[in-house]
Short mmCIF file of C-alpha atoms in Angstrom, two decimals:
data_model
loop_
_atom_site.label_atom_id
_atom_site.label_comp_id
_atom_site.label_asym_id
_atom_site.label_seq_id
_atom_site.Cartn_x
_atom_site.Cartn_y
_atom_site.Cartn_z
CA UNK A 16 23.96 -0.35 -8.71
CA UNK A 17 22.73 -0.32 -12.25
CA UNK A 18 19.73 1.77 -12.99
CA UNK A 19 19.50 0.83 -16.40
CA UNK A 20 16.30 -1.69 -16.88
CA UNK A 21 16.10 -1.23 -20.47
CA UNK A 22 17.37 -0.11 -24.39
CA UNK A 23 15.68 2.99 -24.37
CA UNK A 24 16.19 6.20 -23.40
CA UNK A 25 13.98 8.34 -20.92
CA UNK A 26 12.46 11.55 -22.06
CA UNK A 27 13.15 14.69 -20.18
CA UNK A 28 9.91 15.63 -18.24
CA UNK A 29 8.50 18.06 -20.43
CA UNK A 30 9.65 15.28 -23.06
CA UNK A 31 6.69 15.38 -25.94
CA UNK A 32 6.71 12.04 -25.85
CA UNK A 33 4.28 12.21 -22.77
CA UNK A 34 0.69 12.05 -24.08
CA UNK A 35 -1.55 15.03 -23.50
CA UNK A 36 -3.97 14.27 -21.10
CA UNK A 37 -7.02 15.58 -23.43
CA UNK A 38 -5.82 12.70 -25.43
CA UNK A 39 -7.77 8.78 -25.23
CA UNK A 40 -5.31 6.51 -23.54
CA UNK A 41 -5.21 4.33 -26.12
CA UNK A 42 -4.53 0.96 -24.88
CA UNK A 43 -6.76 -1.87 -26.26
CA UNK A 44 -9.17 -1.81 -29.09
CA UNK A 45 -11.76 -3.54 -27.87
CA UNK A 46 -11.90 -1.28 -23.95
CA UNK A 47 -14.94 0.18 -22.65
CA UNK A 48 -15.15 3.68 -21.76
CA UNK A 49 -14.73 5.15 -18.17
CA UNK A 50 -18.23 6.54 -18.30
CA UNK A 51 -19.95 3.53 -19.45
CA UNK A 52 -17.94 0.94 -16.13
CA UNK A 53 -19.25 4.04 -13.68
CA UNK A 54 -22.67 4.22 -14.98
CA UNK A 55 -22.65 0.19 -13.67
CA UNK A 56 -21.67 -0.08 -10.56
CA UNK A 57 -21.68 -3.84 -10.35
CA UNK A 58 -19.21 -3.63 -13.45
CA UNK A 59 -16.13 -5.95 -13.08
CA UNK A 60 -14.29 -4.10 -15.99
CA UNK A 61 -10.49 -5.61 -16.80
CA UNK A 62 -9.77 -2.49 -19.33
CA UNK A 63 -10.96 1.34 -20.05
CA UNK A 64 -10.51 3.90 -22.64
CA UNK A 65 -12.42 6.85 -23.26
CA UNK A 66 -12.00 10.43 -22.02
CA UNK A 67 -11.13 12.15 -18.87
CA UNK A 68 -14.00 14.36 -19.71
CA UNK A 69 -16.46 11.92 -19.99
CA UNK A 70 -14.54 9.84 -16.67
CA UNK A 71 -15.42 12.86 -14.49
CA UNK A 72 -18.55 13.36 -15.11
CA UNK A 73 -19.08 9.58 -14.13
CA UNK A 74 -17.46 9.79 -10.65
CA UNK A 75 -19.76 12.89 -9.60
CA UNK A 76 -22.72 11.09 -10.20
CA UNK A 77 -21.33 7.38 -8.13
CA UNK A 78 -23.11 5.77 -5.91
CA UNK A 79 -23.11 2.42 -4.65
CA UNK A 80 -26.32 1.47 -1.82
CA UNK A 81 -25.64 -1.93 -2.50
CA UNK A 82 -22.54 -2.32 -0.28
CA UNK A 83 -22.55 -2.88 3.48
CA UNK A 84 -19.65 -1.03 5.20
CA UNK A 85 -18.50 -0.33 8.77
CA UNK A 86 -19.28 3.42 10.00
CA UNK A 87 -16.06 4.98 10.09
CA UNK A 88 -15.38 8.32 8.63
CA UNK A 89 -13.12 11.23 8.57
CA UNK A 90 -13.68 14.00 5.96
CA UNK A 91 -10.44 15.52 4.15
CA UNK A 92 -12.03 18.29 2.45
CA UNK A 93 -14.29 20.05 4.51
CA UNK A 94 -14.56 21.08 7.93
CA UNK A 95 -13.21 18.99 10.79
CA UNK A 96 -16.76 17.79 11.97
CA UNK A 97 -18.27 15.01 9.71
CA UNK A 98 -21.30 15.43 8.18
CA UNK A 99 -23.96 13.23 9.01
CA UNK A 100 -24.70 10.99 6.15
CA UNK A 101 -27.00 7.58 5.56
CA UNK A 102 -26.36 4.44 8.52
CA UNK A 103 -24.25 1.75 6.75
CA UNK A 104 -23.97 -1.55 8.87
CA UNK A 105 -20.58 -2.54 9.98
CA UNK A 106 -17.94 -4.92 7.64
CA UNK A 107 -14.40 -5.21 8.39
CA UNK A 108 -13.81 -4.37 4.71
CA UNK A 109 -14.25 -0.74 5.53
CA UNK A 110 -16.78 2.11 4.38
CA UNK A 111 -17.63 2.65 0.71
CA UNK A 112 -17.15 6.03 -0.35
CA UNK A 113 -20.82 6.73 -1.71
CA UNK A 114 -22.31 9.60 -2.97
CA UNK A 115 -23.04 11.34 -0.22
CA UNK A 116 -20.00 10.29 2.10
CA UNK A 117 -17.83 12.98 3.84
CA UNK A 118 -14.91 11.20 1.29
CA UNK A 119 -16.81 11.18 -1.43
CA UNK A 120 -15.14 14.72 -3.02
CA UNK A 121 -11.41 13.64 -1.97
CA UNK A 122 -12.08 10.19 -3.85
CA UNK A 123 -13.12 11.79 -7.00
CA UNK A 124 -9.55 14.35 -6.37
CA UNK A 125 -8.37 11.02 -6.51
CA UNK A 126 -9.59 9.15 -9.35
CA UNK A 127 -8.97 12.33 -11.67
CA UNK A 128 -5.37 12.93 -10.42
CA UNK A 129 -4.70 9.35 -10.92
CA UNK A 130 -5.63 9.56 -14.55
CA UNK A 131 -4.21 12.40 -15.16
CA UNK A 132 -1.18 11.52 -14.22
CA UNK A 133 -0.99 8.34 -14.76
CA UNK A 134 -2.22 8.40 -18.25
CA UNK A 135 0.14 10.75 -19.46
CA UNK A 136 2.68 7.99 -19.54
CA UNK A 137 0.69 5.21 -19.96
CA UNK A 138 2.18 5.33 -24.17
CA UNK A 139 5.61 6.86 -23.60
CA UNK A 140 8.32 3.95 -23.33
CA UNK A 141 10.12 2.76 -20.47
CA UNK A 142 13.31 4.32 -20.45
CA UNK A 143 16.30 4.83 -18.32
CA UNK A 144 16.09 7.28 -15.57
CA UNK A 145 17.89 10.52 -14.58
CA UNK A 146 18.83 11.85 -11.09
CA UNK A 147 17.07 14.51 -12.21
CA UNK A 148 13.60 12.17 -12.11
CA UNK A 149 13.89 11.37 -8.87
CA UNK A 150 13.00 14.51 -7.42
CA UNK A 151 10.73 15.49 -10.50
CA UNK A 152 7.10 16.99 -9.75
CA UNK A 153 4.16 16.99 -12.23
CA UNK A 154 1.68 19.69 -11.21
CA UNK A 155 -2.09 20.38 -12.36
CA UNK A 156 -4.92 22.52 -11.57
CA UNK A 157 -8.32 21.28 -11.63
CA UNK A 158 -11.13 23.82 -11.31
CA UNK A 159 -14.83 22.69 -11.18
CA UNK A 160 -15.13 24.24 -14.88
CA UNK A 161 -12.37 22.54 -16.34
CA UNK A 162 -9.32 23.65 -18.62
CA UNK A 163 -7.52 22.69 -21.53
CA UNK A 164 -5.81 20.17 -19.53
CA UNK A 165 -8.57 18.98 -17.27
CA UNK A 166 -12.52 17.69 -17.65
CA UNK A 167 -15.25 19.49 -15.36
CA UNK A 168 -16.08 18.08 -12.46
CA UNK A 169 -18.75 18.45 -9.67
CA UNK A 170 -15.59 18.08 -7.08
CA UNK A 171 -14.51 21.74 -5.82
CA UNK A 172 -11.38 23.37 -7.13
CA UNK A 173 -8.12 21.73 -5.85
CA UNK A 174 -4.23 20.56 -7.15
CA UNK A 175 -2.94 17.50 -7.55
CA UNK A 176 1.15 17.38 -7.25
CA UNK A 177 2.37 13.70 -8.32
CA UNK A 178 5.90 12.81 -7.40
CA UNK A 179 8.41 11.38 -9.11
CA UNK A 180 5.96 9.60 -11.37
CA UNK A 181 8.45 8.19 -14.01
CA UNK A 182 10.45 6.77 -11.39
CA UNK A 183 7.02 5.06 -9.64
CA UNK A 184 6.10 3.79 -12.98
CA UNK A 185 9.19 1.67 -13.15
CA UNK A 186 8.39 0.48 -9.65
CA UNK A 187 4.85 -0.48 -10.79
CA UNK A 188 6.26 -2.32 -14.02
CA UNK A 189 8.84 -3.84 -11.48
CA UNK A 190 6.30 -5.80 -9.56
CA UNK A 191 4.46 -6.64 -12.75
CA UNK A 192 1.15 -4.06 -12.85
CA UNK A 193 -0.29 -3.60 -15.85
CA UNK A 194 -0.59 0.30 -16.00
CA UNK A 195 -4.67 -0.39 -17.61
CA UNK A 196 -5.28 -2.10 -14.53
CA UNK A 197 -3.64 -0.06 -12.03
CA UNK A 198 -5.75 2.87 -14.09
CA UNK A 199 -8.48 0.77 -13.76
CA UNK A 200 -8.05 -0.09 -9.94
CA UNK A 201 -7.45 2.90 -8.54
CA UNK A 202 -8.79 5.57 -11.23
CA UNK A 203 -11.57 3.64 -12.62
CA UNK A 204 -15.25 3.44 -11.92
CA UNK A 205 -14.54 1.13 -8.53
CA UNK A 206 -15.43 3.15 -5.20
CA UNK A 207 -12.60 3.52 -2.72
CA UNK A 208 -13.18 1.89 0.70
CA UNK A 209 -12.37 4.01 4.18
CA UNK A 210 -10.78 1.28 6.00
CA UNK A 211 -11.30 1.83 10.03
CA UNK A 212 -7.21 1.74 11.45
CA UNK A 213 -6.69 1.07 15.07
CA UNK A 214 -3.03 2.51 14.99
CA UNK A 215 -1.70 5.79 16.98
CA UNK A 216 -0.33 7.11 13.71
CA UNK A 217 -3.66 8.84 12.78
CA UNK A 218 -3.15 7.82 8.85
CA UNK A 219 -6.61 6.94 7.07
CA UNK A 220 -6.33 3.80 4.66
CA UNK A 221 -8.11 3.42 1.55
CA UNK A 222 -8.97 0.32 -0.27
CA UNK A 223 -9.69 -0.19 -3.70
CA UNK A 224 -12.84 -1.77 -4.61
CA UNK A 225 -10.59 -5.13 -6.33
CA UNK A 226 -8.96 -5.37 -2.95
CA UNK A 227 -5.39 -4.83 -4.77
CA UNK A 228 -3.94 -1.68 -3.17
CA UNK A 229 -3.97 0.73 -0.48
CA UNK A 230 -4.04 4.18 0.20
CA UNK A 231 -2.61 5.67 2.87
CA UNK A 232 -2.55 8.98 3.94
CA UNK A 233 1.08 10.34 5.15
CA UNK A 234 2.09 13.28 6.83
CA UNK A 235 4.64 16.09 5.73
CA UNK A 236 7.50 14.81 7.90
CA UNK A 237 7.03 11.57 6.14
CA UNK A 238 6.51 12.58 2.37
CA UNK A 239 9.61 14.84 2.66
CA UNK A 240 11.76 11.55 4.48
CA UNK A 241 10.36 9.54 1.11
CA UNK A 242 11.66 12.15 -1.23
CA UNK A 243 14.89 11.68 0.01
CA UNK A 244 15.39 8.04 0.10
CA UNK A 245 13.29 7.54 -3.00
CA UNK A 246 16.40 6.52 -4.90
CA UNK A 247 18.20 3.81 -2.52
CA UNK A 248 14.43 2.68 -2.29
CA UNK A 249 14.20 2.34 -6.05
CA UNK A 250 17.98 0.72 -6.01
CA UNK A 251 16.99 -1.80 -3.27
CA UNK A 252 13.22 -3.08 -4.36
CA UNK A 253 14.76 -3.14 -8.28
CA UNK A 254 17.41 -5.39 -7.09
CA UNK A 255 16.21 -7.93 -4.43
CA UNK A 256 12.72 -9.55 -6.20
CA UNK A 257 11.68 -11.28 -2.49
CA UNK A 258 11.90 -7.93 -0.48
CA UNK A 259 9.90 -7.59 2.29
CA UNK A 260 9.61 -3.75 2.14
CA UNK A 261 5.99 -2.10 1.26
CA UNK A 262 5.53 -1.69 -2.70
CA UNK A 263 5.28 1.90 -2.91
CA UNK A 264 3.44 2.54 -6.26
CA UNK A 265 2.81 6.28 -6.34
CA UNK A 266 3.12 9.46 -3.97
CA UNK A 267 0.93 12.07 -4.56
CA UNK A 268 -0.54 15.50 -2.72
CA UNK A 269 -3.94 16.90 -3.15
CA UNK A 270 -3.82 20.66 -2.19
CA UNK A 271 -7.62 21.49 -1.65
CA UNK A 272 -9.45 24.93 -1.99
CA UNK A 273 -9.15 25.55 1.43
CA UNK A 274 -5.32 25.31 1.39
CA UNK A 275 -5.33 21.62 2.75
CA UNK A 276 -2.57 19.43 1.93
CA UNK A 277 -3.09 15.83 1.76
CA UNK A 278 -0.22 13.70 0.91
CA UNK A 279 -0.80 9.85 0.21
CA UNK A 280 1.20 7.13 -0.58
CA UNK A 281 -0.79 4.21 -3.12
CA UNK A 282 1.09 0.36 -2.36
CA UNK A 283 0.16 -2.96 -2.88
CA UNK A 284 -2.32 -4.88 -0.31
CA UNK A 285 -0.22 -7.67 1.64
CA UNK A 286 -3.43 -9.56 3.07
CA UNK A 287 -5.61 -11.38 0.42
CA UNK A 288 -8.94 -10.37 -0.10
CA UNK A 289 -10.00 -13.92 -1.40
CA UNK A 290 -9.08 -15.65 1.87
CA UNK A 291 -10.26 -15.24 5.41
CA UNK A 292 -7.14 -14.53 7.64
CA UNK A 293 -7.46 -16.35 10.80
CA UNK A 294 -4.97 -14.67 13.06
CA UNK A 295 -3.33 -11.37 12.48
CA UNK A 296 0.04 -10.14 14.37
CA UNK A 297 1.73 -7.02 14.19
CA UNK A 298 5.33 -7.49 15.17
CA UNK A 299 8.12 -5.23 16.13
CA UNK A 300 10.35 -6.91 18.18
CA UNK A 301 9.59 -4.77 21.45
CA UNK A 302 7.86 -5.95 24.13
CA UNK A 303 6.61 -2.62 26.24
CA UNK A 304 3.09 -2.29 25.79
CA UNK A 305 3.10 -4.86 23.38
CA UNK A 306 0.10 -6.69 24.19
CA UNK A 307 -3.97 -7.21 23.38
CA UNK A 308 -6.45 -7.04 25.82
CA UNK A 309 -7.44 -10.32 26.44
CA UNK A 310 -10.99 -9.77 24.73
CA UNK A 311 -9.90 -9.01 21.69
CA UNK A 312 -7.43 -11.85 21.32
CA UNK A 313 -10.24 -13.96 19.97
CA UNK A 314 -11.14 -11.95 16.98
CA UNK A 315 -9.26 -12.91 13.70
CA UNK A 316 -9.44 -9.65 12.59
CA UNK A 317 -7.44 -7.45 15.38
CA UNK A 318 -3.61 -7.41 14.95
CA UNK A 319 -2.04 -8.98 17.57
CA UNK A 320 1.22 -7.95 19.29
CA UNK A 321 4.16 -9.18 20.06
CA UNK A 322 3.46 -10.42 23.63
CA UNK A 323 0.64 -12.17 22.20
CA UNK A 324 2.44 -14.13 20.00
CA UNK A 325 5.06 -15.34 22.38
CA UNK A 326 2.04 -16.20 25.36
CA UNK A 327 -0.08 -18.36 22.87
CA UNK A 328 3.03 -19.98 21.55
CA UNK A 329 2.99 -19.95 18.44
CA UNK A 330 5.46 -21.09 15.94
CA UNK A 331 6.11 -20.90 12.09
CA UNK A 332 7.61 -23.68 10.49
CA UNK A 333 9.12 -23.03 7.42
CA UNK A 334 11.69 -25.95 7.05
CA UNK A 335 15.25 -24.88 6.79
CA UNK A 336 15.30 -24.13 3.12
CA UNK A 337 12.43 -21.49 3.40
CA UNK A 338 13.93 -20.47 6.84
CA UNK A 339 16.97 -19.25 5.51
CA UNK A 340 16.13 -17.75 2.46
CA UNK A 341 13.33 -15.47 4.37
CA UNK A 342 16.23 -14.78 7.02
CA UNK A 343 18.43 -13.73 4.19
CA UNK A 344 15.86 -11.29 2.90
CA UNK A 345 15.38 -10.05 6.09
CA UNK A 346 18.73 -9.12 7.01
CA UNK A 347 19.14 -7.20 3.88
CA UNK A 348 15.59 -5.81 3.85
CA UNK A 349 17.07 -4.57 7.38
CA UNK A 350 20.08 -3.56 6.60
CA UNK A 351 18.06 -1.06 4.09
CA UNK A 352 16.31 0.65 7.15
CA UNK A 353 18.76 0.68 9.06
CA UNK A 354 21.00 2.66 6.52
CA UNK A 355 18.59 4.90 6.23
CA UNK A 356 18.20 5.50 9.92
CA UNK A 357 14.30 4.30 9.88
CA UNK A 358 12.74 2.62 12.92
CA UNK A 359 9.43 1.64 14.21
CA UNK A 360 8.34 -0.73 11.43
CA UNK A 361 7.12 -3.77 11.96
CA UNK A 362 6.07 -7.23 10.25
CA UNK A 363 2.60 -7.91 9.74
CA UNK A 364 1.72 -11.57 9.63
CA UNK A 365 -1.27 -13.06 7.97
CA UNK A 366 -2.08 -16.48 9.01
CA UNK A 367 -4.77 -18.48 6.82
CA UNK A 368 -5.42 -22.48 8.00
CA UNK A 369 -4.78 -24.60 5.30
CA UNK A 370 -7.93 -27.02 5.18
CA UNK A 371 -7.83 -30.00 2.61
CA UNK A 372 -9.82 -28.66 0.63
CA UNK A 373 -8.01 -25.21 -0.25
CA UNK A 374 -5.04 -27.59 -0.13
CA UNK A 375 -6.16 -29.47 -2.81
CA UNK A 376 -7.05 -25.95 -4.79
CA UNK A 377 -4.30 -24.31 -4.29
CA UNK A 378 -2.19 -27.61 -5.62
CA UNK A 379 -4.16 -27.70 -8.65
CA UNK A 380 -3.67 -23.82 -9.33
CA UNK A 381 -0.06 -24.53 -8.34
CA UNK A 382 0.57 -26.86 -11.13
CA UNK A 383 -1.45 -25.53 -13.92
CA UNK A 384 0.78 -22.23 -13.05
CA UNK A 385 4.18 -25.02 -13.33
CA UNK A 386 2.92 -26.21 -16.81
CA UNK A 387 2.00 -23.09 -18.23
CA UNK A 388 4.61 -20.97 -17.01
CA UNK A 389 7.69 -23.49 -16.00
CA UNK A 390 8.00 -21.77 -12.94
CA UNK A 391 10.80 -23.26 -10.79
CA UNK A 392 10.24 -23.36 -6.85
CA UNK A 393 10.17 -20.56 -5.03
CA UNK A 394 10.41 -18.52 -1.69
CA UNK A 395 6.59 -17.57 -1.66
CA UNK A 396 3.72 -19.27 -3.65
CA UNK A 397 1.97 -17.95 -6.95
CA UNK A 398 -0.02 -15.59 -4.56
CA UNK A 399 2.48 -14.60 -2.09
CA UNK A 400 2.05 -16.96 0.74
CA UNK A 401 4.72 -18.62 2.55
CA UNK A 402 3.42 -22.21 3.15
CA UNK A 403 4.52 -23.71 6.26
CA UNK A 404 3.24 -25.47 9.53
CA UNK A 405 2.68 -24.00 13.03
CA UNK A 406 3.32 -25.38 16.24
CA UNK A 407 0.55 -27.93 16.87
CA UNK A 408 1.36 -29.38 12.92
CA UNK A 409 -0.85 -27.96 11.13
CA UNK A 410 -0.28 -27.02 7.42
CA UNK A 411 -1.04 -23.12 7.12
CA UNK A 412 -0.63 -20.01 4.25
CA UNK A 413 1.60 -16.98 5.83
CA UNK A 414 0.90 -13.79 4.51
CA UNK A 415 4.01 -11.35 5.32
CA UNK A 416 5.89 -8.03 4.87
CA UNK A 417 7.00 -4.94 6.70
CA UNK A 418 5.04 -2.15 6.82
CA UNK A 419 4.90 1.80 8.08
CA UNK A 420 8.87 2.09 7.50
CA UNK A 421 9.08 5.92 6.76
CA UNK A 422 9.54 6.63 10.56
CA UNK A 423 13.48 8.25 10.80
CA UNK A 424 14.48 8.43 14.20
CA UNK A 425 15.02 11.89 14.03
CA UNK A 426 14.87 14.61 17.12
CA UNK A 427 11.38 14.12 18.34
CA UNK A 428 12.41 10.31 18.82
CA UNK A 429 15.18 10.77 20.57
CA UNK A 430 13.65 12.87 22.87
CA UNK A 431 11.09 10.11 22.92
CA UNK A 432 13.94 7.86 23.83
CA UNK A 433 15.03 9.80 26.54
CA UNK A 434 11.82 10.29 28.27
CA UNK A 435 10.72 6.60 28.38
CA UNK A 436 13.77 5.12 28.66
CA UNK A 437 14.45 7.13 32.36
CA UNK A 438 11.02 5.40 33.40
CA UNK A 439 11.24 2.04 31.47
CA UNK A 440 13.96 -0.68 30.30
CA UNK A 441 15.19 1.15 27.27
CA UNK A 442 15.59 -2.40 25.81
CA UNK A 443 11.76 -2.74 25.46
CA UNK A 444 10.24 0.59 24.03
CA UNK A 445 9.77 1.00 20.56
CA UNK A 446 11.76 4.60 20.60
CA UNK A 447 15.21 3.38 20.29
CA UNK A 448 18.25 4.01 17.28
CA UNK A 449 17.63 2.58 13.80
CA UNK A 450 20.78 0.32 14.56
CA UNK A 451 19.51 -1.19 17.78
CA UNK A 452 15.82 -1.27 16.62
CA UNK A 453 17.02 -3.63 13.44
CA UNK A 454 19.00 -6.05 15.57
CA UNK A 455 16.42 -6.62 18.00
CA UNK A 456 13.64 -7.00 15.65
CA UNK A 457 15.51 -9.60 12.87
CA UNK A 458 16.42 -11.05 16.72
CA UNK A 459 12.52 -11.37 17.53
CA UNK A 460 11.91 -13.42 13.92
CA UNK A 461 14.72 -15.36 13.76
CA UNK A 462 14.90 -16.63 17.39
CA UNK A 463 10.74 -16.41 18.17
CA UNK A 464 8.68 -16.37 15.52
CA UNK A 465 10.46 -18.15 12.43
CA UNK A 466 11.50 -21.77 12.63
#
């Protein structure tokens, strides 16, 4: 498939095209400075400019007592036992990364890598890309001091290794983010949010403050997995604009000074932040241990499983239009993973009632978007929802897409196979071949949950 998106050429990575990162990223006249958005936390900045020097400096000194956050915690950077650290009362939204939070040093690693990086190429052209950038690493010291290369900051000494970031960048500018605002959302004077995660996988989620992406921490087997099926990745999300599959926007490590790695992944935030979901499902397709205590079933904020779903009967109605062009896209959105001999993914489902009165918004936002834009109908709405009707009638906003796909099925899995499959029905564990998993789970949509 044709990787050429553009007329230009790429520069090689040491290309001087890339901006210095001493240098201003010079992006809009009229942008405020990194130090001045930090120094207000209730600042709601769209753009930034200034530099990294003065950006540092800002994110030692954050704090934010104004939000209230759920006590969850895990510190990356120093020892394994939290430290104690101020009572926050409990949201769903997660744990703002204040001052004084166990996170609060890996947060700031994150904000300066991010610009570093980032920035560089936020002025060189798009271009097309090389095999060569696929496995490309940037690499940059940061000690507490500073360099030529780097501001001081209050954060201890550590490395930040960014991956492939030419070929990431192209991903961003494929799903249309503005690299100011992805600077802005991630790097900028926002606090991350520890988001508490419920799953076995141990991973720790981050949240940006603008509710637009998520990071998730991934571990070696996975990063190295990435790396290697970065490019049919890039091939498939380029090609097919209604995938399913997670929008990977960067892959980065954070080496700390105690010789910790920390490898995350940064993608885009399925669930909307402006709407409260009212039922959540997790879906793979298996049905072995597949099911919610029946306390929790209630709460519109657990993920449900797939047992769950078929008990309370529930039913998507998409009309046969919508129903076959999501099919389509999942078939080939399978086929990907399959390919690439990945299992245990599974569809996360967000499902928002559609009252009048958000009916009536949404219609008005719908055709001001027509007019302006002369957008012709689509698969999802202008904000990524599927509208559709469950099974008692009711009109309701469906919030999809496939998530935690960079499980291979490699030895350990097969062994896992083995082992519950001489207990269990071998049909219903989650442990089974990339081939077989695919088949039964586009079986579970198209025959269960998708009408």
């Amino acid at each position: 498939q044709s990787q050429s998106q553009s007329q230009s050429t790429l520069p090689s990575p040491s290309s001087p095209t890339i901006v210095n990162v001493k240098e201003k990223i010079e992006v809009s006249s009229t942008i405020e400075s990194i130090n001045e958005l930090v120094n207000s936390t209730e600042s709601t900045a769209t753009s930034t400019k200034g530099s990294l020097r003065s950006s540092a400096q800002s994110y030692n000194t954050y704090d934010n007592d104004n939000d209230n956050v759920h006590s969850h915690s895990l510190s990356l950077n120093s020892s394994s036992h939290p430290r104690k650290y101020r009572h926050r009362a409990k949201s769903l939204t997660g744990e703002t990364i204040y001052k004084d939070h166990p996170s609060h040093e890996i947060m700031i690693n994150i904000k300066l890598g991010v610009l570093n990086t980032v920035g560089k190429l936020s002025s060189a052209p798009t271009q097309t890309l090389t095999e060569k950038d696929f496995s490309f690493q940037t690499k940059q010291k940061f000690p507490p001091e500073g360099s030529s290369d780097t501001p001081p900051h209050r954060s201890s000494y550590f490395k930040f290794k960014d991956f492939a970031p030419i070929v990431f960048r192209q991903i961003r500018e494929r799903f249309n983010i503005d690299a100011l605002d992805y600077l802005v959302s991630v790097g900028g004077d926002g606090a991350l949010r520890e988001v508490p995660t419920p799953g076995k996988s141990g991973s720790l989620f981050y949240k940006t403050r603008d509710d637009r992406f998520l990071l998730k921490t991934i571990s070696n087997q996975e990063w190295r997995y990435f790396q290697k099926i970065l490019h049919p990745y890039f091939n498939h999300v380029k090609t097919h604009e209604n995938t399913l599959l997670p929008r990977f926007f960067q892959l980065f490590q954070i080496r700390t000074n105690k010789g910790r790695s920390i490898r995350m992944a940064v993608m885009h935030n399925i669930l909307p932040s402006h709407l409260k979901i009212n039922k959540r499902f997790d879906l793979k397709g298996s049905t072995f241990g597949r099911i919610t205590p029946a306390e929790y079933r209630s709460s519109s904020t657990v993920a449900l499983k797939d047992l769950d779903y078929i008990e309370m009967g529930k039913k998507i109605i998409l009309g046969e239009k919508k129903k076959s062009a999501l099919q389509e896209q999942l078939a080939i959105d399978a086929e990907f993973l399959r390919e690439n001999n990945l299992m245990d993914y599974s569809l996360l489902l967000g499902i928002k009632n559609l009252t009048p009165e958000l009916q009536k918004a949404r219609q008005e936002q719908y055709l001001a978007l027509q007019k302006n834009n002369n957008e012709q109908e689509k698969l999802y709405s202008f904000d990524g929802a599927l509208e559709c009707i469950d099974e008692n009638g009711n009109h309701i906003l469906v919030y999809c897409g496939v998530i935690d796909i960079l499980q291979e099925f490699n030895f350990s899995k097969q062994v896992e196979h083995l082992v519950k499959g001489a207990v269990y029905d071998k049909r219903t564990i989650s442990a089974v071949s990339s081939v077989f998993y695919s088949n039964r789970f586009l079986d579970f949509l198209n025959t269960k949950t998708f009408f």
